[in-house]
mmCIF file of C-alpha atoms in Angstrom:
data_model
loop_
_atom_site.group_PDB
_atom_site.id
_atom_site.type_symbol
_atom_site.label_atom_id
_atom_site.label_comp_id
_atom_site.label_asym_id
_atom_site.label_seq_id
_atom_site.Cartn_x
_atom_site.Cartn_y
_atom_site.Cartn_z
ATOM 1 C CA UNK A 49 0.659 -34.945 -30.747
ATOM 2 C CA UNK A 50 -1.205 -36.349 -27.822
ATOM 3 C CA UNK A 51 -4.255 -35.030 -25.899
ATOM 4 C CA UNK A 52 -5.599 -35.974 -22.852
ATOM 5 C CA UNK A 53 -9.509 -33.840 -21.853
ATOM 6 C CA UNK A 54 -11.142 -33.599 -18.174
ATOM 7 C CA UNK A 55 -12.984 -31.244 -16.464
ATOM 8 C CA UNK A 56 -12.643 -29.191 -13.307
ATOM 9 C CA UNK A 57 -15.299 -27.906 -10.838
ATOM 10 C CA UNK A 58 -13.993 -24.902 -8.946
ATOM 11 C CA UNK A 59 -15.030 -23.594 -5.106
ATOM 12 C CA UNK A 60 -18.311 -22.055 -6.245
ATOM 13 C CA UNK A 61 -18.809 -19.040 -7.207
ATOM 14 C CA UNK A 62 -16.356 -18.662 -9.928
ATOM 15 C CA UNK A 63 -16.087 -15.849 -12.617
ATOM 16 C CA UNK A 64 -13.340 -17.257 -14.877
ATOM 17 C CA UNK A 65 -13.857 -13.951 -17.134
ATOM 18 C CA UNK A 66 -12.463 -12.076 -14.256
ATOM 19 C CA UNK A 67 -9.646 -14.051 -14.430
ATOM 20 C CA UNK A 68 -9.102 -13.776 -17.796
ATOM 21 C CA UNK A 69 -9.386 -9.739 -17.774
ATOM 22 C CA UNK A 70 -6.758 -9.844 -15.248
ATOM 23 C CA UNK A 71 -4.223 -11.994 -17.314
ATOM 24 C CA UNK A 72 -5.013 -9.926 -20.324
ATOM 25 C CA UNK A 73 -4.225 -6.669 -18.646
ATOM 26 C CA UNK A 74 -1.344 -7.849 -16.661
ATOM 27 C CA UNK A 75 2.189 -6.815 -17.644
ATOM 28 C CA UNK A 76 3.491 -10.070 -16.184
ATOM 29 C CA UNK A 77 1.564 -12.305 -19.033
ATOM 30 C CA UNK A 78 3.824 -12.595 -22.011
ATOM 31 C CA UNK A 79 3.394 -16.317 -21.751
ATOM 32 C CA UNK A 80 -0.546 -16.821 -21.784
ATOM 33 C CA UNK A 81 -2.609 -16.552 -24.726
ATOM 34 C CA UNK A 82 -6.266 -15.166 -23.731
ATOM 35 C CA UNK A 83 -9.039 -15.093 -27.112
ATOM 36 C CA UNK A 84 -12.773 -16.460 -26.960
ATOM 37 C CA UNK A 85 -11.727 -19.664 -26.336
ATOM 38 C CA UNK A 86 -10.078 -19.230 -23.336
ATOM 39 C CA UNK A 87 -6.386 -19.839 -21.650
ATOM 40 C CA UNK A 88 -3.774 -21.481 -23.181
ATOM 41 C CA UNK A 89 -0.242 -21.739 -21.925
ATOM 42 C CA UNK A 90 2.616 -24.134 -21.854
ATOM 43 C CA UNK A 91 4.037 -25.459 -19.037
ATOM 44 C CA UNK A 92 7.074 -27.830 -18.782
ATOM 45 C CA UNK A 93 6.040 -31.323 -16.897
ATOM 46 C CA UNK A 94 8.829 -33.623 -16.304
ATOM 47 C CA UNK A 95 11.039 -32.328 -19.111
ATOM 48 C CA UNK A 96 8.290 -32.174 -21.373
ATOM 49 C CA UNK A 97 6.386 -29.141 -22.833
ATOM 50 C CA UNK A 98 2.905 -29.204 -22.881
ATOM 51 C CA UNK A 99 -0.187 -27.095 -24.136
ATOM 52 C CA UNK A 100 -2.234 -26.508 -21.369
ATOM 53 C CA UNK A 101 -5.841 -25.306 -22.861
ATOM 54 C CA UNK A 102 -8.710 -23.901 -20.671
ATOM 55 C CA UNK A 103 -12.379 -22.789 -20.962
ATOM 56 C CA UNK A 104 -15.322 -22.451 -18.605
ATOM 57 C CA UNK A 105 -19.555 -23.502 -19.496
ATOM 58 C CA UNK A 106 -22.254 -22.401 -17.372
ATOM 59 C CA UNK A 107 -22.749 -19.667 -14.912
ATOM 60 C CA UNK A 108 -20.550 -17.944 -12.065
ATOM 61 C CA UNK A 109 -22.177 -20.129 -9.356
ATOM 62 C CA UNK A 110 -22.088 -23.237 -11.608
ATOM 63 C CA UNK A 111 -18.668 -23.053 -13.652
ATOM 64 C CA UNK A 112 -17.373 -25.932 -15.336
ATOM 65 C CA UNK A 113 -14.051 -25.669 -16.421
ATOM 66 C CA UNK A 114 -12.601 -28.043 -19.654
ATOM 67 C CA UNK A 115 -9.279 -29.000 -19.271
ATOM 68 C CA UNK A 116 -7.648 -30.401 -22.959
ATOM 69 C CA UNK A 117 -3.474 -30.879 -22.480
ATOM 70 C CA UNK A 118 -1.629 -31.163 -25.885
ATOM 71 C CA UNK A 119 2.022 -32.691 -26.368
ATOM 72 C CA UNK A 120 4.203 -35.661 -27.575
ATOM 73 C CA UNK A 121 3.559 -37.937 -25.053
ATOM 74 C CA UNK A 122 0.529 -36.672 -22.607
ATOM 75 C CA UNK A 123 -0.468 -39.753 -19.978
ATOM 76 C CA UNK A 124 -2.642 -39.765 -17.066
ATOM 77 C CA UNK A 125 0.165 -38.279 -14.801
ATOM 78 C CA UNK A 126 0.697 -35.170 -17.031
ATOM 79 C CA UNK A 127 -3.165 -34.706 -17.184
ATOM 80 C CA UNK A 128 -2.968 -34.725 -13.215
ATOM 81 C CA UNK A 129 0.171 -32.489 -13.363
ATOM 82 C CA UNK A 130 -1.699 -30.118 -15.456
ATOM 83 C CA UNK A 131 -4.924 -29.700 -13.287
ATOM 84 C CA UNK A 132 -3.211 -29.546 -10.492
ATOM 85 C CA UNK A 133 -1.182 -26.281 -11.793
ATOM 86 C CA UNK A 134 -4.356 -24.898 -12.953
ATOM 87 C CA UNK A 135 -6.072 -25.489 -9.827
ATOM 88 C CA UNK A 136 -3.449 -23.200 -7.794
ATOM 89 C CA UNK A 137 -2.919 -20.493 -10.433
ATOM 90 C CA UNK A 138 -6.920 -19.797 -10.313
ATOM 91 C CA UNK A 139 -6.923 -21.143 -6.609
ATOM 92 C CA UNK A 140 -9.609 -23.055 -7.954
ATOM 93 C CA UNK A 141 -10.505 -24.956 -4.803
ATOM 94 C CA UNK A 142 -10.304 -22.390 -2.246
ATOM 95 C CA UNK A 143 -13.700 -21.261 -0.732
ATOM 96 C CA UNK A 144 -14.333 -17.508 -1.514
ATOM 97 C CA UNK A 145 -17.236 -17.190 0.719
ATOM 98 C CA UNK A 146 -15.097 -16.369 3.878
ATOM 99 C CA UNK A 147 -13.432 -13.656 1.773
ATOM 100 C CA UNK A 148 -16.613 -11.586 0.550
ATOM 101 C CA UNK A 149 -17.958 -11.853 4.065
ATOM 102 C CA UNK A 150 -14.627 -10.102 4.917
ATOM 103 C CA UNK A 151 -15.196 -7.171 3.207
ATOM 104 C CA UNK A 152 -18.938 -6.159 3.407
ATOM 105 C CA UNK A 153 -17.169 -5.409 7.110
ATOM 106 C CA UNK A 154 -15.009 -2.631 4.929
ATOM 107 C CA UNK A 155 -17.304 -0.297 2.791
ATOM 108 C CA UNK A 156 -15.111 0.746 0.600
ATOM 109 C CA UNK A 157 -13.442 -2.585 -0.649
ATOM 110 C CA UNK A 158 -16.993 -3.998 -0.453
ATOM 111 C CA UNK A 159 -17.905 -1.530 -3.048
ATOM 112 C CA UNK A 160 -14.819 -2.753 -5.044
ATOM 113 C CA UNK A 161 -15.889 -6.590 -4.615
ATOM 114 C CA UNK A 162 -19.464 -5.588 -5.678
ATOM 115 C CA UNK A 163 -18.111 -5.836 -8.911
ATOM 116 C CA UNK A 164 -16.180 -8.705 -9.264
ATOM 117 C CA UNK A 165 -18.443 -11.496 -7.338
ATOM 118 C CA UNK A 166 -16.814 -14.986 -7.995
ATOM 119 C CA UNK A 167 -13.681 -13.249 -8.318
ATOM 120 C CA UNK A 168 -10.226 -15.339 -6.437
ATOM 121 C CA UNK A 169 -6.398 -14.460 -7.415
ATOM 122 C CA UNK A 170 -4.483 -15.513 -10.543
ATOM 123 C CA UNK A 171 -0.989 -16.484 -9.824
ATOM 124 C CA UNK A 172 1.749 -16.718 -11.842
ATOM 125 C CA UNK A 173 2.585 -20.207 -13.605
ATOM 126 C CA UNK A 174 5.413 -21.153 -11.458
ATOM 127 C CA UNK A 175 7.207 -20.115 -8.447
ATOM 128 C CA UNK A 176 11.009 -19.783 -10.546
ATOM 129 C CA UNK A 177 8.778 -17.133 -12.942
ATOM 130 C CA UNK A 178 7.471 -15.074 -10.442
ATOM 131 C CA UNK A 179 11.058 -15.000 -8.798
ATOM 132 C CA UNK A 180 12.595 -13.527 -12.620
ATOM 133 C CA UNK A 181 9.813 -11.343 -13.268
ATOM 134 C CA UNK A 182 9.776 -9.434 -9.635
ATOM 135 C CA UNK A 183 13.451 -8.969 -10.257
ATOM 136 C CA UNK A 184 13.083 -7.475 -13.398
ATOM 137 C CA UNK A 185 10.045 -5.613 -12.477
ATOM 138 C CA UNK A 186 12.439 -3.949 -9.303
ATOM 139 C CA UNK A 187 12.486 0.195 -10.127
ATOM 140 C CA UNK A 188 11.239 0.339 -13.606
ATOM 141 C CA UNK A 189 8.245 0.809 -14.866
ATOM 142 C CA UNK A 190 5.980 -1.700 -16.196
ATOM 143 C CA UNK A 191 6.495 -0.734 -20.248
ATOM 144 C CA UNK A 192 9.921 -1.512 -19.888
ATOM 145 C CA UNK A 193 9.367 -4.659 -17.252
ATOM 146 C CA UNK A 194 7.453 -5.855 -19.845
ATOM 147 C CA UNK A 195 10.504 -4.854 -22.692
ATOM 148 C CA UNK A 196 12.974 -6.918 -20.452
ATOM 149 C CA UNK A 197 10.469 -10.070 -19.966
ATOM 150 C CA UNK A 198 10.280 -10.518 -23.857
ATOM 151 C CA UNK A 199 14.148 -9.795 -24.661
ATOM 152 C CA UNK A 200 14.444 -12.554 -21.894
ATOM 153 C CA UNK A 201 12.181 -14.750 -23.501
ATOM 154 C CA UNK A 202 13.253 -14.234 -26.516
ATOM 155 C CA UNK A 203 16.913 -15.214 -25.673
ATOM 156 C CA UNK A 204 16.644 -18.027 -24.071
ATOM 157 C CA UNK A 205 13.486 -19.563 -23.727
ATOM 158 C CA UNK A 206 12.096 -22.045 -25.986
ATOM 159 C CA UNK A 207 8.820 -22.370 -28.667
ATOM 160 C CA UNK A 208 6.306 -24.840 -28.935
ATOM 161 C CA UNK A 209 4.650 -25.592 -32.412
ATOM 162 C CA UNK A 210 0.914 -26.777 -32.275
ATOM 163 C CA UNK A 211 -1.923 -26.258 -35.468
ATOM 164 C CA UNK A 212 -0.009 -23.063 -36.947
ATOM 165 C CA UNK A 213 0.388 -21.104 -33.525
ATOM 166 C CA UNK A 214 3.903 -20.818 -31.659
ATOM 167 C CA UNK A 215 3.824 -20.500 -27.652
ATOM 168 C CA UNK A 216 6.514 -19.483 -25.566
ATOM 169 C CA UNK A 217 8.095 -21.850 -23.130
ATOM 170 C CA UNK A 218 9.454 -20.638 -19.884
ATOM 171 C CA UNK A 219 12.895 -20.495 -19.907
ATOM 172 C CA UNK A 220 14.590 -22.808 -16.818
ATOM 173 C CA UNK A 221 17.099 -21.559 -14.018
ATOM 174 C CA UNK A 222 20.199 -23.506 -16.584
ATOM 175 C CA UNK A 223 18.814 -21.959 -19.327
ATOM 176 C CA UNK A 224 19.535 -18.021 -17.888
ATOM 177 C CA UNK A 225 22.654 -18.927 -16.272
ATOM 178 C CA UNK A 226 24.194 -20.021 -19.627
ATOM 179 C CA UNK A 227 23.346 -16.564 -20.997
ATOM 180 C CA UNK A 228 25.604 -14.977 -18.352
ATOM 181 C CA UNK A 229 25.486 -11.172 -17.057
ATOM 182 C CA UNK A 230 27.254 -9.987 -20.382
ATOM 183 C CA UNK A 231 24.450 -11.071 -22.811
ATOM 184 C CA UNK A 232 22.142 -9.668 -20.579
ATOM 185 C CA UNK A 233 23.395 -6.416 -19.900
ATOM 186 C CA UNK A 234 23.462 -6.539 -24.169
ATOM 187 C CA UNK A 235 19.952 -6.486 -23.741
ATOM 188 C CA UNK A 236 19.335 -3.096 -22.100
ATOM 189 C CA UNK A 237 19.487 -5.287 -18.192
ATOM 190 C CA UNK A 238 20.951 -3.278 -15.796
ATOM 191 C CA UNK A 239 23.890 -4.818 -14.536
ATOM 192 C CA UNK A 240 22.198 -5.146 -11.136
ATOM 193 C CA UNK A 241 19.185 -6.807 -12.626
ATOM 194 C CA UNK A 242 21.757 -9.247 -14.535
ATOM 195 C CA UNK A 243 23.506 -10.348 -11.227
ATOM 196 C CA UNK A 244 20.363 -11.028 -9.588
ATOM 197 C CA UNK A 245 19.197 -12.976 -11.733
ATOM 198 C CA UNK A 246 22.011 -15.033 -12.315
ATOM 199 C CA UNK A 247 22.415 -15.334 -8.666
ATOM 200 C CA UNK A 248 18.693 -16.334 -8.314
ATOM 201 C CA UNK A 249 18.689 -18.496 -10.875
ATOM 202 C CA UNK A 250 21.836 -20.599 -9.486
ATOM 203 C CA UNK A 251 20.319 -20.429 -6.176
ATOM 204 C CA UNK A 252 17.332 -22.321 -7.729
ATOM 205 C CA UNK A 253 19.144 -24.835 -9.885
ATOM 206 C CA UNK A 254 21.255 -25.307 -6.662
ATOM 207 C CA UNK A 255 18.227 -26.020 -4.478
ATOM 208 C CA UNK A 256 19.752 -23.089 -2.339
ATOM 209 C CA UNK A 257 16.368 -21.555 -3.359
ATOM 210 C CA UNK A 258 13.687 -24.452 -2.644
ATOM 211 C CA UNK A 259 10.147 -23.612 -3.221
ATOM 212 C CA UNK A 260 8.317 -26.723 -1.949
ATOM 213 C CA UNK A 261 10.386 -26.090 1.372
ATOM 214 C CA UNK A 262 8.925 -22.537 1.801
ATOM 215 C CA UNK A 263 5.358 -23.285 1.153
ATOM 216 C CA UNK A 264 5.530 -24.846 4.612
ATOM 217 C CA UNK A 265 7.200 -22.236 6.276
ATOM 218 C CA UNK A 266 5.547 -18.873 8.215
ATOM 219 C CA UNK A 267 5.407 -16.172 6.353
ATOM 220 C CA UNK A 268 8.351 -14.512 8.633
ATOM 221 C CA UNK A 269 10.286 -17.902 8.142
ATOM 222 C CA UNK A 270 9.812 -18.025 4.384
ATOM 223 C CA UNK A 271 10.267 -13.958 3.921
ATOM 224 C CA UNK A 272 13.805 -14.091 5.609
ATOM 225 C CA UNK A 273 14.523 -17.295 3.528
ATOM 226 C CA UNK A 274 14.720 -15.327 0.441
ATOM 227 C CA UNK A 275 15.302 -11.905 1.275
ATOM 228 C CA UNK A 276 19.490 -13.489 2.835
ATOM 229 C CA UNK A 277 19.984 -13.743 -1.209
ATOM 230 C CA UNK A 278 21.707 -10.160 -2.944
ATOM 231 C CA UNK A 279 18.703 -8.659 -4.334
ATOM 232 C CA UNK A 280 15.655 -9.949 -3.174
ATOM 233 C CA UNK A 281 14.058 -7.617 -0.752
ATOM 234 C CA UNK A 282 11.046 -7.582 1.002
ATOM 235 C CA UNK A 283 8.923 -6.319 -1.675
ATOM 236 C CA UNK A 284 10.448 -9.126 -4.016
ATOM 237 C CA UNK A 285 9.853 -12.219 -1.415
ATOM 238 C CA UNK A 286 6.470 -10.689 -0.301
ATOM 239 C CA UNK A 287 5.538 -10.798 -4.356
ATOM 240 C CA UNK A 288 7.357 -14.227 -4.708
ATOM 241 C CA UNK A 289 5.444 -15.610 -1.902
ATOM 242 C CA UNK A 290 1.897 -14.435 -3.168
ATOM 243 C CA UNK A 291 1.980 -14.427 -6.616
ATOM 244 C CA UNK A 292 4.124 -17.249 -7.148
ATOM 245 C CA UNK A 293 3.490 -19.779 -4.168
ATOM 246 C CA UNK A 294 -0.170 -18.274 -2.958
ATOM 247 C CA UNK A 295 0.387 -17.325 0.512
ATOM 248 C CA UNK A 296 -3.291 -16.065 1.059
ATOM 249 C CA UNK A 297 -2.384 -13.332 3.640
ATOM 250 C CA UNK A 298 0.506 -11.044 2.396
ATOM 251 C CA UNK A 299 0.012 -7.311 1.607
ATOM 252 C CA UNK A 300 3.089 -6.278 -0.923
ATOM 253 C CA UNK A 301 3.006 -2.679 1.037
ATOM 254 C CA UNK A 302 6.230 -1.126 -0.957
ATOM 255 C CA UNK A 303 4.733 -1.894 -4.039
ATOM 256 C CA UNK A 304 3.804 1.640 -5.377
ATOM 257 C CA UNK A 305 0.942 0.928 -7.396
ATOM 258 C CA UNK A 306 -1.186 -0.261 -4.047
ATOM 259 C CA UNK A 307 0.357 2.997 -2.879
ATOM 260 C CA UNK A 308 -1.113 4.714 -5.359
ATOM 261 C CA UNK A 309 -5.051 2.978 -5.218
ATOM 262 C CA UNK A 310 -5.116 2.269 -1.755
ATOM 263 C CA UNK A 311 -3.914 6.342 -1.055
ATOM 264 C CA UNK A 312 -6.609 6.954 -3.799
ATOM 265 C CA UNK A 313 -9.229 5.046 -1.528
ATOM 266 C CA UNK A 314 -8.231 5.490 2.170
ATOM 267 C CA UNK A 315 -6.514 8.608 2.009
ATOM 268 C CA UNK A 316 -8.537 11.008 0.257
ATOM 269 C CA UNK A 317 -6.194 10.537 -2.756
ATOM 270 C CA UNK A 318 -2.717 10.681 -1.490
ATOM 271 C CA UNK A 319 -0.258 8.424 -2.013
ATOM 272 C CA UNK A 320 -0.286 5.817 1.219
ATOM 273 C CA UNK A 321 2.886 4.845 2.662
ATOM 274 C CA UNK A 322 4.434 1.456 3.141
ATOM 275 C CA UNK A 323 3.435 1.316 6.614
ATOM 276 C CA UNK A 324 -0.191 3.080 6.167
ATOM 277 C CA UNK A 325 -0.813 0.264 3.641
ATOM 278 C CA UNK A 326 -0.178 -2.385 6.493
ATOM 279 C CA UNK A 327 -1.622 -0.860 8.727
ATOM 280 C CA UNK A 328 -4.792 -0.649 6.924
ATOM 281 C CA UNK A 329 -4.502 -3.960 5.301
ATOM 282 C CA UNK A 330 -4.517 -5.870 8.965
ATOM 283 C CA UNK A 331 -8.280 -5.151 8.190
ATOM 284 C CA UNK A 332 -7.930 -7.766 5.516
ATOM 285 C CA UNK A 333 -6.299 -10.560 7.427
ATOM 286 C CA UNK A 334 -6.053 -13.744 6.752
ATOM 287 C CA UNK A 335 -7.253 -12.405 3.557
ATOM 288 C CA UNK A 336 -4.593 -10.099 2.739
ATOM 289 C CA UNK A 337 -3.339 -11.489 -0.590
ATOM 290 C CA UNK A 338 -6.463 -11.391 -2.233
ATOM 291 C CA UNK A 339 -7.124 -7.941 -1.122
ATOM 292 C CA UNK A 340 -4.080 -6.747 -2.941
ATOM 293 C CA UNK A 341 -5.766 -8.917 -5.798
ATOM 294 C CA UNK A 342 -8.838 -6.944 -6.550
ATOM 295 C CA UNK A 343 -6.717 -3.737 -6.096
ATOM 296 C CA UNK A 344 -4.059 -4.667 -8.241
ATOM 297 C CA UNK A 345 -6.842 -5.737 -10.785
ATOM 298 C CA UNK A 346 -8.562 -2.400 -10.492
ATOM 299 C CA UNK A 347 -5.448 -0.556 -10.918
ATOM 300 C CA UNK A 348 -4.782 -2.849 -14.416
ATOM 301 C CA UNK A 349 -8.130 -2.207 -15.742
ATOM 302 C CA UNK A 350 -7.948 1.603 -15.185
ATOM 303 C CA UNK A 351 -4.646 1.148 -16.956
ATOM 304 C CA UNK A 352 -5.872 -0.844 -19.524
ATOM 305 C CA UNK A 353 -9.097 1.326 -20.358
ATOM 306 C CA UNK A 354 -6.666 4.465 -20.738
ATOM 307 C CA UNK A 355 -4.751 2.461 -23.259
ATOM 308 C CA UNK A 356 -1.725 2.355 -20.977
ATOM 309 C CA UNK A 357 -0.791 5.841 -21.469
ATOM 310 C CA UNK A 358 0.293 5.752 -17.530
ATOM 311 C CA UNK A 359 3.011 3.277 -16.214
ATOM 312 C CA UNK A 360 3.836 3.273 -12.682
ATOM 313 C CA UNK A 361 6.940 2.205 -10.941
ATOM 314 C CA UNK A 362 6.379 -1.231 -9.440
ATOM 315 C CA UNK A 363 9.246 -1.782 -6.910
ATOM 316 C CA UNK A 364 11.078 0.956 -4.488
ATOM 317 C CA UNK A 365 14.004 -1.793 -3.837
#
């Protein structure tokens, strides 16, 4: 095994332990490792599977982050491969400031932010992944999201060996196809769930689906792009586009959980509908992504402290 080392110096300030709570907690993170060292993940770079491995030294407004990438045959363009991944999962070089000044304008996600200074979105580790795990995640709950992301793991993605430890490897859009909707609906997938994601997975091997295309797009552009394919509906692209291509000004309004905390917050503890949650989220533009951040992070946490003995439906597609 190769390994390559550099080092990172985020947008200032940075709380990487935030970030770290919020992969820990998060349903959708079957494929990180979090422990006292840090993040570690694999990620496929041309072909190859690598151990990404990440920790932070010094304060919140003077983080250093060490970078060490582990595989066969690690060069100078998987190193750069590898930070540049890690610098848009932890948006690493966006400035934060305009954000907090944002919301000491609204009192009550001010108070939330009071907590988490330094704090910026996680995304998920590639745009394909976010795409599988918001169709899975469509009407169930998040114990059994989570039951479906491992059996899918588990049959067909792949392992990667390093010092005694074995870390899952993202399976690719081939890699579902060739399990086909019978093997899936095997596995306890609806047979909805397995259509989509055999159609979204050929759509992506196809290039029908092309993520680097929609990163340039407007939001309305790139929302339409994905919602013309059988299953993915608003709530899916919305979640697609933030979580899995970091479009810094989407509110995922049908998602029930911001229902929940944002009714909880705004409306005297009543569940807020799709539209009350845009409407108060245009408070939060251009910031509306990372809004829905810190209350999907609150929501985990509150989850997470009452040992998940609550799960909430995610989607209402």
């Amino acid at each position: 095994m190769q390994k390559k080392q550099t080092e990172i110096i985020p947008a200032q300030p940075y709380a990487f332990g935030q970030a770290l709570a919020y992969i820990r907690t998060s349903p959708s993170s079957i494929l990180e490792k979090i422990d006292d060292h840090g993040y570690h993940r694999v990620f496929t770079f041309t072909d190859q599977p690598v151990l990404v491995q990440m920790n932070h030294e010094g304060s919140i407004d003077n983080a250093r982050l060490k970078v060490e990438v582990i595989g066969d045959h690690v060069d100078a363009a998987i190193l750069n491969q590898a930070v540049d991944t890690l610098k848009r999962i932890f948006c690493l070089t966006v400035d934060p400031e305009p954000f907090h000044l944002l919301t000491v304008k609204d009192p009550i996600l001010g108070g939330q932010m009071s907590s988490y200074r330094g704090l910026r979105p996680v995304l998920i580790g590639d745009p394909f992944e976010a795409l599988v795990w918001a169709i899975i995640g469509q009407q169930i709950n998040i114990t059994f999201a989570k039951k479906l992301k491992l059996k899918l793991q588990g049959l067909c993605g792949d392992t990667f060996h390093f010092n005694g430890k074995s870390y899952p490897v993202f399976p690719k859009p081939e890699q579902i196809i060739a399990l086909g909707e019978e093997k899936l609906r095997e596995n306890q997938f609806s047979r909805q769930k397995a259509q989509y994601l055999i159609t979204a997975s050929r759509a992506v091997a196809s290039g029908d689906i092309d993520f680097e295309a929609l990163t340039h797009m407007s939001y309305d552009k790139a929302c339409q792009s994905l919602m013309q394919f059988k299953g993915l509906g608003r709530w899916t692209a919305e979640y697609v586009l933030m979580r899995g291509l970091g479009f810094q000004d989407i509110i995922p309004a049908g998602d029930l959980g911001l229902q929940d905390i944002i009714g909880q917050f705004y409306k005297h503890g009543k569940r807020a509908t799709e539209d009350e949650v845009r409407q108060i989220a245009k408070a939060w533009s251009p910031w509306r992504s990372w809004a829905a951040f810190v209350w999907w992070l609150q929501l985990q946490l509150a989850h997470f402290v009452e040992q998940k003995h609550r799960s909430g439906v995610i989607s209402d597609e």
